[in-house]
Backbone as CSV, one residue per row, in Angstrom:
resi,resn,N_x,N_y,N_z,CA_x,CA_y,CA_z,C_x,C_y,C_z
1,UNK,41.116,81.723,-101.282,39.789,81.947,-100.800,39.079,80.618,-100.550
2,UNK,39.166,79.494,-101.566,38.794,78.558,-101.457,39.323,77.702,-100.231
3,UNK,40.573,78.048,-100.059,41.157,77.069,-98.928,41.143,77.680,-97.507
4,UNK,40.045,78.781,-97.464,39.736,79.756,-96.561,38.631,79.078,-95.749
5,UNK,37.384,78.724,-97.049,36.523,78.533,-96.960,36.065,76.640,-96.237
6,UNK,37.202,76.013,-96.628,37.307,74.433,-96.742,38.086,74.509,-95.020
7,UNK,38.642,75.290,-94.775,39.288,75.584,-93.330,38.234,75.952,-92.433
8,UNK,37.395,76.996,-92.781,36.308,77.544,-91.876,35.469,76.123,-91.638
9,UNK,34.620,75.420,-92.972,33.664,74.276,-92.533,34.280,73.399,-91.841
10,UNK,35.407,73.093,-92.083,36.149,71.679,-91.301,36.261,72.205,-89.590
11,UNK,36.490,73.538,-89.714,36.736,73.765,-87.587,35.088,74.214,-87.460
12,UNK,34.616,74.701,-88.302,32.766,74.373,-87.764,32.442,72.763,-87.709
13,UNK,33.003,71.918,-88.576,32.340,70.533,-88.199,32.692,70.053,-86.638
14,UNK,34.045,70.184,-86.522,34.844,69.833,-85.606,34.419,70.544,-84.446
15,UNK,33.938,71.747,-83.745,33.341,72.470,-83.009,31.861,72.113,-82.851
16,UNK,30.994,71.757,-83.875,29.242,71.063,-83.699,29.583,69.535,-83.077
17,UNK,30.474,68.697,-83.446,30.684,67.616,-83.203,31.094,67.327,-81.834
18,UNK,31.902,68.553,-80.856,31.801,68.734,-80.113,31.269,68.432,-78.987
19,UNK,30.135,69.340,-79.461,28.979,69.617,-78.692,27.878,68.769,-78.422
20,UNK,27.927,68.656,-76.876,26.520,67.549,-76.537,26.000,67.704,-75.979
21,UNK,24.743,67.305,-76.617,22.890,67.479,-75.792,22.484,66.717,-74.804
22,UNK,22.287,66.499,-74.159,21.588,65.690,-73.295,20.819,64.790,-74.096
23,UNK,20.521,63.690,-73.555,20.524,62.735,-74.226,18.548,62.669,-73.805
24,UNK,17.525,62.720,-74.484,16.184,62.732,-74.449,15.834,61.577,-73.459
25,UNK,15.233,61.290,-72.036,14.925,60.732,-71.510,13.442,60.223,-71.993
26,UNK,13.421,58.752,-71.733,12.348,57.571,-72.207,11.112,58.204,-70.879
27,UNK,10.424,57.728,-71.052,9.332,57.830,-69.803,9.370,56.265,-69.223
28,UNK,9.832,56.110,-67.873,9.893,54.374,-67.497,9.111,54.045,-67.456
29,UNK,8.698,52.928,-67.826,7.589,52.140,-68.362,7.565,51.122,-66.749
30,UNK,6.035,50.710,-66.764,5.955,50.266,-65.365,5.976,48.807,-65.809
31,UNK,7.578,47.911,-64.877,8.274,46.575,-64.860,7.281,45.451,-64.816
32,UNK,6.114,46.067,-63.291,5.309,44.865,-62.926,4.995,44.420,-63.634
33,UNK,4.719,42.762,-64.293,4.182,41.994,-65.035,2.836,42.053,-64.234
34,UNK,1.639,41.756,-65.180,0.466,41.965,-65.539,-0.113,40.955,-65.076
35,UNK,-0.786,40.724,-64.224,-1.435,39.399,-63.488,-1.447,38.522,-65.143
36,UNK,-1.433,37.439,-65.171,-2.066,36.473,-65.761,-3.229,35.595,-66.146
37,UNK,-3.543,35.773,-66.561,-5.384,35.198,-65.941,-4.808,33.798,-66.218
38,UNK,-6.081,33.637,-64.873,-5.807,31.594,-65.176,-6.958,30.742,-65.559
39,UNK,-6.874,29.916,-66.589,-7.791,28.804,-66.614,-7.087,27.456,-66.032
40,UNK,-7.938,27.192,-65.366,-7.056,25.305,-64.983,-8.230,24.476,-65.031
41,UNK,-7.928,23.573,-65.574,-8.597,22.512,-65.294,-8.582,21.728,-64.321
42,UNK,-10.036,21.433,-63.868,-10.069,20.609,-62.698,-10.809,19.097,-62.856
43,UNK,-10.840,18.416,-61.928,-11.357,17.102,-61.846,-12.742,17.425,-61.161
44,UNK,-13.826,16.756,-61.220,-15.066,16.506,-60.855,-14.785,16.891,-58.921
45,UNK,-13.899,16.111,-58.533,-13.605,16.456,-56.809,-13.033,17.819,-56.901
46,UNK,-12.398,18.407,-57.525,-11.784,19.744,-56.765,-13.207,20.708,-57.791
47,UNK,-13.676,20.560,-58.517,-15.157,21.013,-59.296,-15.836,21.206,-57.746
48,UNK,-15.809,20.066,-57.452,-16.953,20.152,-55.907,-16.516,20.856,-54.802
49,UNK,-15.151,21.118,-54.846,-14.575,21.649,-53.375,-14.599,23.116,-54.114
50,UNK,-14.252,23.057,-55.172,-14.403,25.061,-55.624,-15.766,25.494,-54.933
51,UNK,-16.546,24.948,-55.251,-18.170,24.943,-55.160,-18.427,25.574,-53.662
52,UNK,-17.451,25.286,-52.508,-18.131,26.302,-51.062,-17.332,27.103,-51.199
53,UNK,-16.365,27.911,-51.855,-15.803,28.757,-52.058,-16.933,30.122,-51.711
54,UNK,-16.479,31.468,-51.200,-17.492,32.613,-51.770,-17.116,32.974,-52.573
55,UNK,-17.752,33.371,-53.592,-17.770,34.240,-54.913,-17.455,33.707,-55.673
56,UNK,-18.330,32.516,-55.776,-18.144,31.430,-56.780,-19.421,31.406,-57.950
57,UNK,-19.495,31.598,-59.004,-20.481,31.147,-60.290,-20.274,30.062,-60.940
58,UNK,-21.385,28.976,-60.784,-21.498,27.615,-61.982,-22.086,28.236,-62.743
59,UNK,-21.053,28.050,-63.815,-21.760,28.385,-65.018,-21.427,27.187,-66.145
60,UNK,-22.750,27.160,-66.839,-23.362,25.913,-67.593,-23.193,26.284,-68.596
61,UNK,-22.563,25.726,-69.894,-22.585,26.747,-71.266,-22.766,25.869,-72.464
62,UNK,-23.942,24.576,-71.750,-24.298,23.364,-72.503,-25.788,23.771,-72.982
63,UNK,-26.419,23.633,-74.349,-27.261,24.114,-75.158,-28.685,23.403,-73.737
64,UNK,-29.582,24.781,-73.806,-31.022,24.216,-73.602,-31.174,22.761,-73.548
65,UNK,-31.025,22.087,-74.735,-31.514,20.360,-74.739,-30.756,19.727,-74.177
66,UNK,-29.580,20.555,-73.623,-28.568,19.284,-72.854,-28.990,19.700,-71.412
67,UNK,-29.442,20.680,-70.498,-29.374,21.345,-69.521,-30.777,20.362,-69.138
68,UNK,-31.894,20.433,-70.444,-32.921,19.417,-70.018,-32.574,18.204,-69.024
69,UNK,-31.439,17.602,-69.813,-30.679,16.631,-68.656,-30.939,16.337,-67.192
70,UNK,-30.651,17.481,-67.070,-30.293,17.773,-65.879,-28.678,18.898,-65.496
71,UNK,-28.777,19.601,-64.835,-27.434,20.279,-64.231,-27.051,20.663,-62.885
72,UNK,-25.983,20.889,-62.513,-25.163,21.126,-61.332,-26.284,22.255,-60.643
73,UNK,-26.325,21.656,-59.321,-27.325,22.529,-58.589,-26.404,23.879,-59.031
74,UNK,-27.744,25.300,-58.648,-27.012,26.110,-58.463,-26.746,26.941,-59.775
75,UNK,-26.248,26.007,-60.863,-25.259,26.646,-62.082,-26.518,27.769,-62.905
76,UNK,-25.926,28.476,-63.381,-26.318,29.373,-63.829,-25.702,28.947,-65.893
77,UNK,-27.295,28.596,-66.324,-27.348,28.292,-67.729,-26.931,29.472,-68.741
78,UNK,-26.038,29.237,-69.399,-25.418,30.438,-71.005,-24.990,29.885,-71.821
79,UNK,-25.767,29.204,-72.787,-25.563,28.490,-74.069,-23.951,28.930,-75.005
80,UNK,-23.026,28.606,-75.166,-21.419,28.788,-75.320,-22.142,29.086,-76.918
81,UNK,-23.432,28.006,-77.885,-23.516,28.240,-78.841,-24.080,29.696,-79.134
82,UNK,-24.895,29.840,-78.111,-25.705,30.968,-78.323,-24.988,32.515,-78.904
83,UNK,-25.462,33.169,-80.010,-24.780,34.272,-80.609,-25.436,35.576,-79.607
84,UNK,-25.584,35.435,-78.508,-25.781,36.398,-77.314,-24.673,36.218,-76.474
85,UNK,-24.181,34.861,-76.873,-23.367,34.543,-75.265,-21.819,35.809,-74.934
86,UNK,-21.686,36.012,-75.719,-20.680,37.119,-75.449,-21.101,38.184,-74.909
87,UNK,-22.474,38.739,-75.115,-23.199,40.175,-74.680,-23.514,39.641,-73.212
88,UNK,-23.834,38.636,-73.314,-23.995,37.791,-71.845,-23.235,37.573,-71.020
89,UNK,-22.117,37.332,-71.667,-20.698,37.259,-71.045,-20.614,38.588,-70.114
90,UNK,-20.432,39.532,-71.143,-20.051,41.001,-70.718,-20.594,41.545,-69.822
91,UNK,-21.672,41.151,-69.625,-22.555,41.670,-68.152,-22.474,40.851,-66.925
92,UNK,-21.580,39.769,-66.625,-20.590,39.086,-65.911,-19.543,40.133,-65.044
93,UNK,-19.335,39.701,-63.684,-18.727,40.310,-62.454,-17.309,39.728,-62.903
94,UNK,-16.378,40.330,-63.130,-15.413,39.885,-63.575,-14.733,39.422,-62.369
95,UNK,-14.379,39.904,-61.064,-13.553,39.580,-59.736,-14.114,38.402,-59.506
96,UNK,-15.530,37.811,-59.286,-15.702,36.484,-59.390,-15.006,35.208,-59.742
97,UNK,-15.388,33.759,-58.874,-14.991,32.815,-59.784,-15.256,31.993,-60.203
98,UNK,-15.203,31.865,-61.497,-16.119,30.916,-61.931,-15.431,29.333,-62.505
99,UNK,-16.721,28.636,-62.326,-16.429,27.044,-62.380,-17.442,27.055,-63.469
100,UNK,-16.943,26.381,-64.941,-17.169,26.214,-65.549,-17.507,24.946,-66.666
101,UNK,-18.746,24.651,-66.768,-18.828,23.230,-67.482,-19.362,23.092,-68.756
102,UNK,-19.414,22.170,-69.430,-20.342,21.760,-70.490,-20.459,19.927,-70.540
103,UNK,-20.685,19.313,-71.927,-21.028,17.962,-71.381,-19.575,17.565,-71.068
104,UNK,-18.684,18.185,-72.292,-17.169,16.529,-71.750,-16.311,17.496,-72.081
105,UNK,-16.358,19.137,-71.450,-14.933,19.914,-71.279,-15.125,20.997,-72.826
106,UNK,-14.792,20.733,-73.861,-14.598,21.220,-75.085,-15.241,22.393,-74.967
107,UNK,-16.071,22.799,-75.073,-17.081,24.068,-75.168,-17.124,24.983,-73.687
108,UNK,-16.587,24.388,-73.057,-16.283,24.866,-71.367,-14.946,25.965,-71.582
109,UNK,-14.230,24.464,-72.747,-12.526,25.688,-72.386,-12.934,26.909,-73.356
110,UNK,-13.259,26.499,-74.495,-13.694,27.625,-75.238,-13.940,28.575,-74.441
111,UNK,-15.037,28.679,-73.584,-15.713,29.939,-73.249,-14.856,30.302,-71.882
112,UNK,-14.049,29.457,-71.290,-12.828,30.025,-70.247,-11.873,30.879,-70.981
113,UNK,-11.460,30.449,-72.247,-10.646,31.257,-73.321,-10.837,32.534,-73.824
114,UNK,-12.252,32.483,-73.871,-13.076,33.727,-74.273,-13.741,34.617,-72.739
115,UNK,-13.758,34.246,-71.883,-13.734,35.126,-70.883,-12.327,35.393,-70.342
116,UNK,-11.547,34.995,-70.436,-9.768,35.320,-70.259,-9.770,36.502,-71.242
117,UNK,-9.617,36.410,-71.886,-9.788,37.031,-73.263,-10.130,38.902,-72.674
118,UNK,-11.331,38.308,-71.841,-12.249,39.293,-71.931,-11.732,40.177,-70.380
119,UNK,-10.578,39.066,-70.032,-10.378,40.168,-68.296,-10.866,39.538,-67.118
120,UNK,-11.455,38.218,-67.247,-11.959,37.326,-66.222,-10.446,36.476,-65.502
121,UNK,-10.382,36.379,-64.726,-9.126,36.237,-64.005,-9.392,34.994,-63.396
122,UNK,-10.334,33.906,-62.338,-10.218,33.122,-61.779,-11.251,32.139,-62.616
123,UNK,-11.050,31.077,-63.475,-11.563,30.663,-63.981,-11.341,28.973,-64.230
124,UNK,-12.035,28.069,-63.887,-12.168,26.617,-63.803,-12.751,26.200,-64.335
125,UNK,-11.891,25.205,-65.412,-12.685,24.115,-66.340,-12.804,22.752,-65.992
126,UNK,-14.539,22.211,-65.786,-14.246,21.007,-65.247,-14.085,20.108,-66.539
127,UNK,-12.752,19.347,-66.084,-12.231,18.530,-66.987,-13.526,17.127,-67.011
128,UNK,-13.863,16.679,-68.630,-14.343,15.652,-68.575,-16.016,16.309,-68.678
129,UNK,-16.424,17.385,-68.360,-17.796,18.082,-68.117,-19.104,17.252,-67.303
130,UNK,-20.028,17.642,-67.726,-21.038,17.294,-66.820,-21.221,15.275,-67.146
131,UNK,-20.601,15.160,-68.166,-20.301,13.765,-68.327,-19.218,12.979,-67.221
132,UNK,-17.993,13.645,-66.896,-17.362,13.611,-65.519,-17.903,13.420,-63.953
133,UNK,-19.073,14.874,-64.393,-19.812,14.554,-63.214,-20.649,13.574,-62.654
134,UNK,-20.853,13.545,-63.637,-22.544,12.162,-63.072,-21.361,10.850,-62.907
135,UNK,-20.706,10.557,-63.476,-19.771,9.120,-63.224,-19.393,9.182,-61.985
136,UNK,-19.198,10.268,-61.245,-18.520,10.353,-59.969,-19.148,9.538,-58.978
């Protein structure tokens, strides 16, 4: 009886083992790589040639007392320190492109980093900042 029973499971294993399912299809996942957003840095001359571009924003992200200075015709002032500047950010045209400064670069890339970040796609840091500029 026992060797009845040890006969039956072994031609049931051998019969399930058999047998094959179709194999569960993946859902294809879409190949295209994902634009990249770009920051580049630029020099004070290609800063100026971005500048007749259309759909271009200077944006200034050097504190109130530095903007006193003086700034890039045009640019549109957003303190990089300021704890708004992100809410500020966010209400930003993202397809735009923006040229971006502060006095000598540092606080410029920051906030190119942080609008990348955020889905901003054409984005220029002038290398050297508004300290670059005036030497020109």
């Amino acid at each position: 009886m026992i060797t009845r029973l040890l006969l039956f499971l072994c031609l049931c294993s051998v019969v399930a083992c058999g047998q094959s399912q179709p194999a569960p299809t993946a859902p294809v996942a879409d190949t295209a790589p994902a634009a990249a957003p770009s920051i580049m840095n630029v020099s004070p001359q290609e800063f100026r040639e971005l500048m007749d571009d259309t759909d271009v924003v200077i944006l200034d992200v050097r504190t109130p007392g530095e903007t006193s200075g003086g700034t890039i015709d045009g640019a549109v002032e957003m303190d990089f320190r300021d704890p708004a500047f992100p809410r500020r950010m966010a209400g930003l045209e993202k397809d735009k492109t923006y040229l971006v400064y502060c006095a000598s670069g540092g606080r410029s890339n920051g906030a190119c980093q942080l609008m990348s970040e955020a889905g901003f796609q054409k984005l220029y840091n002038l290398d050297g900042g508004y300290t670059a500029w005036k030497g020109q």
